[in-house]
Short mmCIF file of C-alpha atoms in Angstrom, two decimals:
data_model
loop_
_atom_site.label_atom_id
_atom_site.label_comp_id
_atom_site.label_asym_id
_atom_site.label_seq_id
_atom_site.Cartn_x
_atom_site.Cartn_y
_atom_site.Cartn_z
CA MET A 1 -0.62 1.38 -5.40
CA THR A 2 -1.07 5.12 -5.01
CA PHE A 3 2.04 6.94 -4.00
CA ASN A 4 2.81 10.61 -3.73
CA ILE A 5 3.07 11.57 -7.36
CA SER A 6 6.46 12.43 -8.57
CA ARG A 7 7.03 14.24 -11.91
CA ARG A 8 8.17 10.93 -13.47
CA THR A 9 5.06 9.12 -12.14
CA ALA A 10 2.93 11.90 -13.42
CA LEU A 11 4.38 11.55 -16.90
CA LYS A 12 3.80 7.82 -16.85
CA THR A 13 0.24 8.43 -15.84
CA ALA A 14 -0.09 10.86 -18.76
CA ALA A 15 1.05 8.31 -21.25
CA ALA A 16 -1.34 5.80 -19.88
CA ALA A 17 -4.37 7.89 -19.47
CA GLY A 18 -3.80 10.89 -21.75
CA ALA A 19 -5.57 13.02 -19.27
CA LEU A 20 -3.13 15.47 -17.76
CA SER A 21 -3.48 19.09 -17.14
CA VAL A 22 -1.02 21.62 -18.57
CA THR A 23 0.88 21.51 -15.22
CA GLY A 24 1.96 17.86 -15.76
CA MET A 25 -0.13 16.62 -12.83
CA PRO A 26 -3.19 14.41 -13.30
CA ALA A 27 -6.35 16.27 -14.13
CA MET A 28 -8.30 16.26 -10.90
CA ALA A 29 -11.91 17.18 -10.63
CA ALA A 30 -12.68 20.22 -8.51
CA PRO A 31 -13.49 19.35 -4.86
CA LYS A 32 -17.17 18.76 -4.27
CA HIS A 33 -19.07 19.60 -1.12
CA GLY A 34 -21.45 17.13 0.58
CA GLY A 35 -21.65 13.43 1.33
CA THR A 36 -20.72 11.40 4.33
CA TYR A 37 -17.06 10.30 4.90
CA ARG A 38 -16.91 7.05 6.80
CA ILE A 39 -13.63 6.05 8.36
CA GLY A 40 -12.60 2.74 9.90
CA MET A 41 -9.83 3.73 12.31
CA SER A 42 -7.57 1.90 14.76
CA GLY A 43 -6.24 3.48 17.98
CA GLY A 44 -9.50 4.13 19.84
CA ASN A 45 -9.89 3.84 23.57
CA THR A 46 -12.68 4.01 26.05
CA SER A 47 -10.73 6.71 27.93
CA ASP A 48 -10.64 8.99 24.93
CA THR A 49 -11.67 12.72 25.41
CA TRP A 50 -11.59 15.87 23.48
CA ASP A 51 -8.61 17.03 25.58
CA SER A 52 -5.95 17.37 22.98
CA ARG A 53 -3.20 17.26 25.58
CA THR A 54 -3.86 13.58 26.00
CA HIS A 55 -4.25 12.55 22.35
CA SER A 56 -1.79 9.77 21.64
CA ASP A 57 -3.25 7.51 18.91
CA SER A 58 -4.75 7.79 15.51
CA PHE A 59 -8.50 7.91 16.47
CA MET A 60 -8.35 11.07 18.50
CA ILE A 61 -5.56 12.72 16.54
CA ASN A 62 -7.61 12.34 13.40
CA MET A 63 -10.83 13.70 15.08
CA GLY A 64 -8.86 16.48 16.88
CA ALA A 65 -6.52 18.76 14.99
CA GLY A 66 -7.81 19.47 11.52
CA CYS A 67 -11.31 18.17 12.19
CA VAL A 68 -12.94 19.51 15.31
CA PHE A 69 -9.99 21.66 16.44
CA GLU A 70 -7.28 23.64 14.77
CA THR A 71 -3.68 24.61 15.53
CA LEU A 72 -1.74 27.76 14.80
CA THR A 73 0.26 26.12 11.92
CA GLU A 74 0.07 22.85 10.02
CA VAL A 75 2.37 20.79 7.71
CA SER A 76 0.77 20.62 4.29
CA ALA A 77 0.47 17.61 2.06
CA ALA A 78 3.57 18.86 0.24
CA GLY A 79 5.55 18.97 3.51
CA GLU A 80 5.54 22.71 3.80
CA LEU A 81 4.72 24.62 7.01
CA VAL A 82 1.63 26.65 6.39
CA GLY A 83 -0.65 28.81 8.58
CA GLU A 84 -3.84 27.44 10.11
CA LEU A 85 -5.16 29.90 12.69
CA ALA A 86 -2.01 31.95 12.31
CA GLU A 87 -1.77 33.94 9.04
CA SER A 88 1.90 34.72 9.42
CA TRP A 89 4.80 34.78 11.81
CA GLU A 90 8.18 36.42 12.14
CA ALA A 91 11.30 35.92 14.40
CA SER A 92 13.93 38.09 16.00
CA PRO A 93 17.45 37.45 14.57
CA ASP A 94 18.33 35.17 17.45
CA ALA A 95 15.06 33.20 17.04
CA LYS A 96 14.18 33.89 20.70
CA ILE A 97 11.16 36.13 20.04
CA TRP A 98 8.30 34.98 17.74
CA THR A 99 5.37 37.10 16.76
CA PHE A 100 2.28 35.45 15.33
CA ASN A 101 -0.44 37.33 13.42
CA LEU A 102 -3.77 35.53 13.93
CA ARG A 103 -6.58 35.19 11.47
CA LYS A 104 -9.63 37.45 11.85
CA GLY A 105 -13.20 36.33 11.60
CA VAL A 106 -12.55 32.94 13.17
CA LYS A 107 -15.28 31.54 15.44
CA PHE A 108 -15.55 28.64 17.81
CA HIS A 109 -18.46 26.23 17.36
CA ASN A 110 -20.32 27.95 20.24
CA GLY A 111 -20.14 31.38 18.51
CA LYS A 112 -17.22 32.84 20.48
CA SER A 113 -14.71 34.77 18.39
CA PHE A 114 -11.12 33.55 18.33
CA GLY A 115 -8.18 35.80 19.33
CA ALA A 116 -5.05 36.31 21.25
CA ASP A 117 -6.55 35.42 24.68
CA ASP A 118 -7.54 32.04 23.34
CA VAL A 119 -3.93 31.30 22.15
CA ILE A 120 -2.43 32.24 25.57
CA ALA A 121 -5.00 30.21 27.44
CA SER A 122 -4.55 27.22 25.17
CA MET A 123 -0.86 27.33 25.50
CA ASN A 124 -1.04 27.66 29.32
CA MET A 125 -3.15 24.46 29.54
CA HIS A 126 0.03 22.42 28.87
CA VAL A 127 2.02 23.78 31.81
CA GLU A 128 -0.65 24.19 34.44
CA GLU A 129 -0.15 22.22 37.60
CA GLY A 130 -0.97 18.51 37.20
CA ALA A 131 -1.27 18.78 33.39
CA LYS A 132 -0.39 15.60 31.62
CA SER A 133 0.51 16.97 28.25
CA ALA A 134 2.97 15.46 25.77
CA ALA A 135 3.51 19.03 24.50
CA LYS A 136 4.57 20.27 27.91
CA PRO A 137 8.33 20.61 26.94
CA ILE A 138 7.36 22.74 23.96
CA VAL A 139 5.29 25.21 25.91
CA ALA A 140 7.83 25.12 28.82
CA SER A 141 10.33 26.62 26.45
CA VAL A 142 8.27 29.81 26.40
CA ALA A 143 9.44 32.26 29.05
CA GLU A 144 6.67 34.82 28.32
CA MET A 145 3.60 35.25 26.23
CA LYS A 146 2.39 38.77 25.35
CA LYS A 147 -0.90 39.86 23.83
CA LEU A 148 0.15 42.65 21.46
CA SER A 149 -3.43 43.05 20.15
CA ASP A 150 -6.67 40.99 19.75
CA HIS A 151 -4.98 39.26 16.84
CA GLN A 152 -1.29 39.34 17.54
CA VAL A 153 0.67 37.30 20.09
CA GLN A 154 4.32 37.33 20.89
CA PHE A 155 6.26 34.44 22.36
CA VAL A 156 9.59 35.09 24.19
CA LEU A 157 11.49 31.82 24.40
CA ASN A 158 14.09 30.78 26.93
CA SER A 159 16.52 30.22 24.10
CA GLY A 160 16.46 30.50 20.29
CA SER A 161 14.38 27.97 18.40
CA ALA A 162 14.16 28.21 14.66
CA ASP A 163 11.52 25.42 14.65
CA PHE A 164 9.10 27.10 17.03
CA PRO A 165 6.48 27.62 14.30
CA TYR A 166 6.70 23.88 13.45
CA LEU A 167 6.35 22.96 17.10
CA VAL A 168 3.01 24.74 17.45
CA SER A 169 1.69 22.56 14.69
CA ASP A 170 1.79 19.73 17.25
CA TYR A 171 -1.71 18.01 17.34
CA HIS A 172 -1.59 18.38 21.13
CA ILE A 173 -1.60 22.21 20.93
CA CYS A 174 -5.09 22.82 19.66
CA MET A 175 -6.80 26.11 20.31
CA PHE A 176 -9.55 26.17 22.90
CA PRO A 177 -11.83 29.11 23.95
CA ALA A 178 -10.38 31.14 26.84
CA GLY A 179 -12.63 30.86 29.92
CA GLN A 180 -14.57 28.02 28.48
CA ILE A 181 -11.88 25.33 28.30
CA ALA A 182 -13.62 22.77 30.53
CA GLU A 183 -16.82 23.05 28.55
CA ALA A 184 -14.89 22.80 25.28
CA ILE A 185 -13.14 19.65 26.46
CA ALA A 186 -16.39 18.13 27.63
CA ASN A 187 -18.25 18.73 24.38
CA GLY A 188 -15.63 19.13 21.71
CA ILE A 189 -15.87 22.81 20.95
CA GLY A 190 -13.07 24.06 18.58
CA THR A 191 -12.72 26.19 15.55
CA GLY A 192 -12.30 23.24 13.12
CA PRO A 193 -14.31 22.62 9.98
CA TYR A 194 -16.58 20.11 11.72
CA ARG A 195 -18.57 20.29 14.93
CA VAL A 196 -19.42 17.40 17.16
CA VAL A 197 -22.82 15.70 16.92
CA SER A 198 -22.07 12.63 19.04
CA PHE A 199 -19.06 10.96 20.58
CA GLU A 200 -18.86 7.52 22.22
CA PRO A 201 -15.17 6.99 23.38
CA GLY A 202 -13.61 3.91 22.01
CA VAL A 203 -16.58 3.33 19.72
CA ARG A 204 -17.69 6.15 17.35
CA ALA A 205 -17.56 9.76 16.64
CA LEU A 206 -19.94 11.73 14.40
CA VAL A 207 -19.29 15.38 13.33
CA THR A 208 -21.05 17.69 10.85
CA LYS A 209 -19.85 20.56 8.73
CA PHE A 210 -19.40 23.85 10.57
CA ASP A 211 -21.02 26.30 8.27
CA ASP A 212 -19.44 29.28 10.03
CA HIS A 213 -15.85 28.05 9.56
CA TRP A 214 -13.54 30.81 8.45
CA ASP A 215 -12.70 28.95 5.12
CA ALA A 216 -15.76 26.78 4.78
CA ASP A 217 -15.56 26.86 0.92
CA ASN A 218 -12.03 25.36 0.76
CA ARG A 219 -11.74 23.07 3.89
CA GLY A 220 -14.00 20.42 5.25
CA TYR A 221 -15.86 19.44 2.12
CA PHE A 222 -17.97 16.58 3.57
CA ALA A 223 -21.45 17.22 4.98
CA GLU A 224 -20.58 14.89 7.87
CA VAL A 225 -17.88 12.56 9.08
CA GLU A 226 -18.38 9.23 10.86
CA GLN A 227 -15.38 7.60 12.33
CA ILE A 228 -15.70 4.06 13.74
CA TYR A 229 -13.10 2.38 15.97
CA ILE A 230 -12.05 -0.97 14.45
CA ALA A 231 -9.17 -2.53 16.25
CA ASP A 232 -8.64 -5.56 14.28
CA ALA A 233 -6.70 -5.09 11.01
CA SER A 234 -8.58 -7.83 9.11
CA ALA A 235 -11.91 -6.41 10.27
CA ARG A 236 -10.89 -2.96 8.89
CA VAL A 237 -10.07 -4.48 5.55
CA ASN A 238 -13.29 -6.34 5.49
CA ALA A 239 -15.18 -3.13 6.30
CA LEU A 240 -13.58 -1.40 3.34
CA MET A 241 -14.20 -4.24 0.97
CA THR A 242 -17.84 -4.47 1.88
CA SER A 243 -18.34 -0.67 1.61
CA GLN A 244 -19.17 -0.17 5.30
CA VAL A 245 -16.41 2.49 5.40
CA ASP A 246 -14.68 4.66 2.81
CA VAL A 247 -11.23 4.60 4.21
CA ILE A 248 -9.11 2.54 6.64
CA ASN A 249 -5.72 3.16 8.27
CA ARG A 250 -2.83 0.78 9.12
CA VAL A 251 -3.47 -1.78 6.44
CA ASP A 252 -1.71 -5.09 7.27
CA PHE A 253 1.05 -5.57 4.64
CA LYS A 254 -0.32 -9.08 3.92
CA SER A 255 -3.68 -7.58 2.86
CA VAL A 256 -2.22 -5.20 0.31
CA LYS A 257 -2.31 -7.71 -2.66
CA LEU A 258 -5.85 -8.61 -1.79
CA LEU A 259 -6.99 -4.97 -1.72
CA ASN A 260 -5.16 -4.25 -4.97
CA ALA A 261 -7.38 -6.71 -6.70
CA TYR A 262 -10.41 -4.43 -6.11
CA VAL A 263 -10.68 -1.82 -8.82
CA ASN A 264 -12.65 0.52 -6.59
CA ILE A 265 -9.99 0.58 -3.79
CA ASP A 266 -6.77 2.58 -3.78
CA ILE A 267 -3.79 1.73 -1.58
CA LEU A 268 -2.21 4.93 -0.08
CA GLU A 269 1.37 4.29 0.69
CA VAL A 270 4.01 6.78 1.71
CA THR A 271 7.48 6.44 3.29
CA GLY A 272 7.68 8.87 6.18
CA ASN A 273 9.71 9.17 9.38
CA MET A 274 8.45 6.06 11.18
CA HIS A 275 11.45 3.78 11.78
CA ASN A 276 12.27 0.50 13.59
CA THR A 277 15.39 0.41 15.70
CA PHE A 278 17.68 -1.68 17.87
CA PRO A 279 19.07 0.71 20.61
CA MET A 280 22.04 -0.35 22.82
CA LEU A 281 22.56 1.00 26.27
CA VAL A 282 26.09 2.29 26.20
CA ALA A 283 26.51 2.06 29.98
CA ASN A 284 26.62 -1.69 29.49
CA ALA A 285 29.64 -3.57 27.94
CA PRO A 286 30.25 -4.34 25.19
CA PHE A 287 28.04 -1.50 23.87
CA ASN A 288 30.29 1.09 25.44
CA ASP A 289 32.81 0.32 22.70
CA VAL A 290 32.15 2.27 19.46
CA ASN A 291 33.86 -0.51 17.46
CA VAL A 292 31.37 -3.07 18.78
CA ARG A 293 28.54 -0.83 17.79
CA ARG A 294 30.00 -0.37 14.27
CA ALA A 295 30.41 -4.14 13.90
CA LEU A 296 26.73 -4.59 14.74
CA LYS A 297 25.74 -2.01 12.13
CA TYR A 298 27.67 -3.78 9.45
CA ALA A 299 26.33 -7.12 10.49
CA ILE A 300 22.63 -6.45 9.72
CA ASN A 301 21.10 -6.99 6.25
CA ARG A 302 18.82 -4.04 6.01
CA GLN A 303 17.37 -4.76 2.59
CA GLU A 304 16.50 -8.28 3.68
CA MET A 305 14.52 -6.81 6.57
CA VAL A 306 12.64 -4.45 4.29
CA ASP A 307 11.89 -7.31 1.95
CA LYS A 308 10.87 -9.93 4.48
CA ILE A 309 9.58 -7.96 7.51
CA LEU A 310 7.99 -5.05 5.74
CA LEU A 311 7.20 -7.09 2.58
CA GLY A 312 8.84 -4.26 0.61
CA HIS A 313 6.63 -1.51 2.15
CA GLY A 314 9.51 0.57 3.52
CA ALA A 315 13.07 1.72 2.84
CA VAL A 316 16.43 0.91 4.39
CA GLY A 317 17.55 3.04 7.28
CA ASN A 318 21.07 4.47 7.87
CA ASP A 319 21.42 4.46 11.75
CA HIS A 320 19.96 7.87 12.37
CA PRO A 321 16.41 8.97 13.15
CA ILE A 322 15.84 11.56 10.40
CA GLY A 323 13.41 10.35 7.82
CA PRO A 324 12.33 11.24 4.21
CA ALA A 325 9.57 13.45 5.61
CA ASN A 326 12.00 15.70 7.41
CA GLN A 327 13.18 18.95 5.75
CA TYR A 328 16.84 18.25 6.17
CA TYR A 329 16.97 14.46 5.52
CA ALA A 330 20.48 13.74 4.16
CA SER A 331 19.54 11.36 1.33
CA ASP A 332 23.11 11.64 -0.04
CA LEU A 333 24.74 10.33 3.09
CA GLU A 334 26.77 7.14 2.29
CA GLN A 335 24.63 4.10 3.18
CA THR A 336 25.92 1.58 5.67
CA GLU A 337 25.60 -1.76 3.90
CA TYR A 338 25.65 -5.38 5.08
CA ASP A 339 29.39 -6.24 5.12
CA PRO A 340 30.47 -9.11 7.29
CA ASP A 341 34.14 -8.36 6.52
CA LYS A 342 33.82 -4.84 7.87
CA ALA A 343 31.98 -6.13 10.89
CA LYS A 344 34.91 -8.50 11.57
CA PHE A 345 37.28 -5.65 11.14
CA TYR A 346 35.57 -3.59 13.78
CA LEU A 347 35.36 -6.53 16.11
CA LYS A 348 39.18 -6.87 15.77
CA GLU A 349 39.49 -3.21 16.47
CA ALA A 350 37.57 -3.88 19.68
CA GLY A 351 40.06 -6.69 20.49
CA MET A 352 37.55 -9.46 19.70
CA SER A 353 37.46 -12.33 17.29
CA SER A 354 33.80 -13.09 17.98
CA LEU A 355 30.92 -11.59 19.97
CA ASN A 356 28.10 -13.09 21.94
CA VAL A 357 25.28 -10.77 22.83
CA ASP A 358 21.56 -11.00 23.89
CA LEU A 359 18.93 -9.12 21.87
CA SER A 360 15.49 -8.66 23.54
CA VAL A 361 12.62 -8.64 21.05
CA SER A 362 8.85 -8.74 21.06
CA ASP A 363 6.13 -7.99 18.53
CA GLY A 364 5.00 -5.52 21.14
CA ALA A 365 8.01 -3.43 20.04
CA PHE A 366 6.91 -3.45 16.44
CA ALA A 367 5.07 -5.92 14.15
CA GLY A 368 7.63 -8.49 12.99
CA ALA A 369 10.21 -7.67 15.62
CA VAL A 370 10.77 -11.29 16.58
CA ASP A 371 11.30 -12.34 13.00
CA ALA A 372 13.56 -9.26 12.45
CA GLY A 373 15.62 -10.47 15.39
CA GLN A 374 16.05 -13.89 13.87
CA LEU A 375 17.15 -12.35 10.57
CA TYR A 376 19.66 -10.30 12.51
CA GLN A 377 20.82 -13.43 14.20
CA ASN A 378 21.38 -15.15 10.86
CA SER A 379 23.18 -12.28 9.20
CA GLY A 380 25.40 -11.73 12.24
CA LYS A 381 26.75 -15.24 12.05
CA GLY A 382 28.71 -14.43 8.96
CA ALA A 383 30.69 -11.77 10.96
CA GLY A 384 31.23 -14.06 13.99
CA ILE A 385 28.56 -12.33 15.90
CA ASN A 386 26.32 -14.73 17.93
CA ILE A 387 23.12 -12.97 18.79
CA ASN A 388 20.98 -14.80 21.30
CA ILE A 389 17.29 -13.88 20.79
CA VAL A 390 15.44 -13.19 23.99
CA GLN A 391 11.77 -13.20 23.31
CA GLU A 392 10.01 -10.82 25.72
CA PRO A 393 6.25 -10.64 26.42
CA ALA A 394 4.44 -7.92 24.55
CA ASP A 395 2.50 -6.97 27.67
CA GLY A 396 4.62 -4.59 29.73
CA TYR A 397 7.38 -4.42 27.01
CA TRP A 398 7.69 -0.66 27.21
CA SER A 399 7.78 -0.64 31.01
CA ASN A 400 10.00 -3.61 31.68
CA VAL A 401 12.23 -4.01 28.63
CA TRP A 402 12.70 -0.80 26.77
CA LEU A 403 15.24 1.42 28.66
CA LYS A 404 15.97 -1.51 30.99
CA LYS A 405 17.52 -4.33 28.92
CA PRO A 406 20.97 -3.60 27.27
CA TRP A 407 19.92 -4.26 23.62
CA VAL A 408 16.30 -4.31 22.52
CA ALA A 409 13.92 -3.82 19.57
CA CYS A 410 12.08 -0.54 19.43
CA TYR A 411 10.19 1.83 17.05
CA TRP A 412 9.75 5.53 16.71
CA SER A 413 7.01 7.38 14.73
CA GLY A 414 9.48 10.16 13.98
CA ARG A 415 8.99 13.92 14.44
CA ALA A 416 8.21 16.82 12.16
CA THR A 417 11.61 18.49 12.63
CA GLU A 418 15.14 17.36 13.13
CA ASP A 419 15.48 19.29 16.44
CA TRP A 420 12.35 17.80 17.71
CA MET A 421 13.50 14.22 16.96
CA PHE A 422 17.04 14.67 18.20
CA SER A 423 15.89 16.47 21.33
CA THR A 424 13.43 13.74 22.19
CA ALA A 425 15.71 10.70 21.95
CA TYR A 426 19.27 11.71 21.22
CA GLU A 427 20.08 14.79 23.37
CA SER A 428 22.22 14.27 26.38
CA GLY A 429 20.27 13.54 29.49
CA VAL A 430 16.70 13.51 28.11
CA PRO A 431 14.37 10.80 29.57
CA TRP A 432 13.76 9.05 26.27
CA ASN A 433 17.40 8.87 25.12
CA ASP A 434 17.05 5.03 25.00
CA THR A 435 20.83 4.37 24.61
CA GLY A 436 22.37 6.85 27.06
CA TRP A 437 24.79 7.77 24.20
CA GLU A 438 26.31 11.32 24.48
CA ASN A 439 28.60 13.10 22.07
CA ASP A 440 29.98 16.58 22.62
CA ARG A 441 30.14 17.51 18.96
CA PHE A 442 26.58 16.35 18.41
CA GLN A 443 25.32 18.21 21.49
CA LYS A 444 27.10 21.36 20.22
CA LEU A 445 25.55 21.12 16.81
CA LEU A 446 22.11 20.46 18.32
CA LEU A 447 22.14 23.75 20.14
CA GLU A 448 23.55 25.64 17.08
CA GLY A 449 20.96 24.18 14.72
CA ARG A 450 18.14 24.98 17.15
CA ALA A 451 18.88 28.67 17.02
CA GLN A 452 19.99 28.98 13.37
CA LEU A 453 17.52 30.60 10.96
CA ASP A 454 19.66 30.19 7.84
CA THR A 455 18.36 27.16 6.04
CA GLY A 456 21.69 26.49 4.27
CA LEU A 457 23.57 26.35 7.52
CA ARG A 458 20.88 24.30 9.15
CA SER A 459 21.18 21.73 6.34
CA GLU A 460 24.92 21.45 6.94
CA ILE A 461 24.43 21.15 10.70
CA TYR A 462 21.76 18.40 10.49
CA ARG A 463 23.67 16.50 7.81
CA GLU A 464 26.71 16.30 10.12
CA MET A 465 24.47 15.20 12.99
CA GLN A 466 23.03 12.44 10.92
CA ALA A 467 26.53 11.23 10.03
CA ILE A 468 27.61 11.35 13.67
CA CYS A 469 24.72 9.16 14.63
CA ARG A 470 25.46 6.77 11.82
CA ASP A 471 29.17 6.45 12.70
CA GLU A 472 29.26 6.97 16.47
CA GLY A 473 25.77 6.42 17.79
CA ALA A 474 24.33 3.49 19.67
CA THR A 475 21.13 2.84 17.62
CA VAL A 476 20.86 0.52 14.72
CA VAL A 477 18.14 1.83 12.41
CA PRO A 478 17.56 -0.82 9.77
CA MET A 479 14.43 0.42 8.13
CA TYR A 480 11.74 3.06 7.67
CA GLN A 481 8.29 1.53 7.75
CA ASN A 482 5.77 2.90 5.25
CA TYR A 483 2.36 4.21 6.21
CA VAL A 484 -0.12 2.07 4.34
CA ASP A 485 -3.76 3.08 4.28
CA ALA A 486 -6.54 2.34 1.80
CA LYS A 487 -9.59 4.19 0.49
CA SER A 488 -12.58 3.65 -1.73
CA ASN A 489 -12.81 5.53 -4.97
CA ARG A 490 -15.91 7.16 -3.54
CA VAL A 491 -13.59 9.73 -1.94
CA GLU A 492 -10.87 11.74 -3.62
CA HIS A 493 -7.88 13.96 -2.74
CA SER A 494 -5.63 16.34 -4.47
CA GLY A 495 -3.23 13.67 -5.87
CA LYS A 496 -0.65 14.15 -3.16
CA THR A 497 -0.91 13.02 0.46
CA GLY A 498 1.35 14.00 3.36
CA ASN A 499 3.92 11.54 4.65
CA LEU A 500 4.42 13.00 8.10
CA TRP A 501 1.64 10.76 9.50
CA MET A 502 -0.82 8.29 8.04
CA LEU A 503 -3.87 9.43 6.04
CA ASP A 504 -2.52 12.64 4.65
CA ASN A 505 -0.91 13.70 8.02
CA LEU A 506 -4.30 12.70 9.67
CA ARG A 507 -5.91 15.71 7.92
CA SER A 508 -8.11 13.76 5.40
CA CYS A 509 -11.34 15.01 7.01
CA LYS A 510 -10.37 18.59 6.10
CA ARG A 511 -8.63 17.95 2.81
CA TRP A 512 -10.47 15.24 1.00
CA TRP A 513 -13.92 15.19 -0.67
CA THR A 514 -16.59 12.96 -2.16
CA ALA A 515 -15.69 11.77 -5.70
#
């Protein structure tokens, strides 16, 4: 397997290969320009368009930000926030006013120069009447946008947000040419390192290198990129093994061993923020009792789930949604372990000697959710907890079961920042708070952390919030699910791939090259 390379791994590689640079990292050949990069990708749809506001799955996210389009900022393979179309940014002391300095010499694929007007127009797309944008809450937090010069924009926020530069890295908030947005959506006109040659929604996209890109020597190394929608996981594996494509995403865990037998194929596996959950609606008894919730958290065998459901391709969770790819992930927080005696103790605290509950599951919630429910059922017996598994249909699961049934299976892909994740699913009153859980201290910390620019203080705030979720919250988070992709050795990367999303944060078109 190929993982992000730690120093220890690098040293092991050195001993084996004797081919390290003086930095301690594997000696990588310099990136080469040219060649065709062929991708077998899931997540395509016949309704796909170049409107980044609507991008929701891997096919268009991969062809959008970082390929045909660009955003103001991006998260690097190392997990750091860096500029893309913004060179730099600075905040007022209260984090309410953010000033972005834009790159000069940037052109759209139709020759138009990029500037402040394009930023303002691209942001306004998300809040215009009738807009269906997943980034609408981000842009709605902006009270005013000011053009300070052709290459400087100022955002005045409704309230302080230390994460605002992270939020504008959202793949929905791509930059479009002002006054030409409809044309750009119709034809795929951005500033990215590749320009569109042809696009058949739900089937195929072909793009070619944009020679006038502002950093053409160091981004977008391939001469062209062809991405093919392959829905079936086995078909994607077969396409890679038969050299029809150079890379595939979402490798089925059962196929990893098979692919590892091929010397010319590398498995790319990272533990990110994607996590599987069992949320409880606290408006329903017995989930309104924190002792019942604690009993259920001690009644689940997390390592068994990682071993049997994820086949080892993941890590145990700790009942909060902040993952290893987040900046303030509290890896030192004491882990909640499977402990039937503690589960019994908390049942007793709730005035119970046993507990009978229904758990709604479906593989539409996440792959293996039904089996995970049965494992939970078995581990709960040791604590006197009788879990009745209710198998729900996959079709309509998110409409009819999630947010409707008292206790269900669920999954979250995670978010780039702590505030983003907590605000989406744990803040009081937000639509996707899928437990209805509210906590005054948690809510107070959420607002404090959002406006706090001091990284040390933010670390303390988010650590306490993770602990509150673990101890008081209404979501069981048993495991983080790895992103598992695979590539041919015909393509190469820097030796480190991002773990925020699959395939190097879905930026491989821009960052990788022909071997």
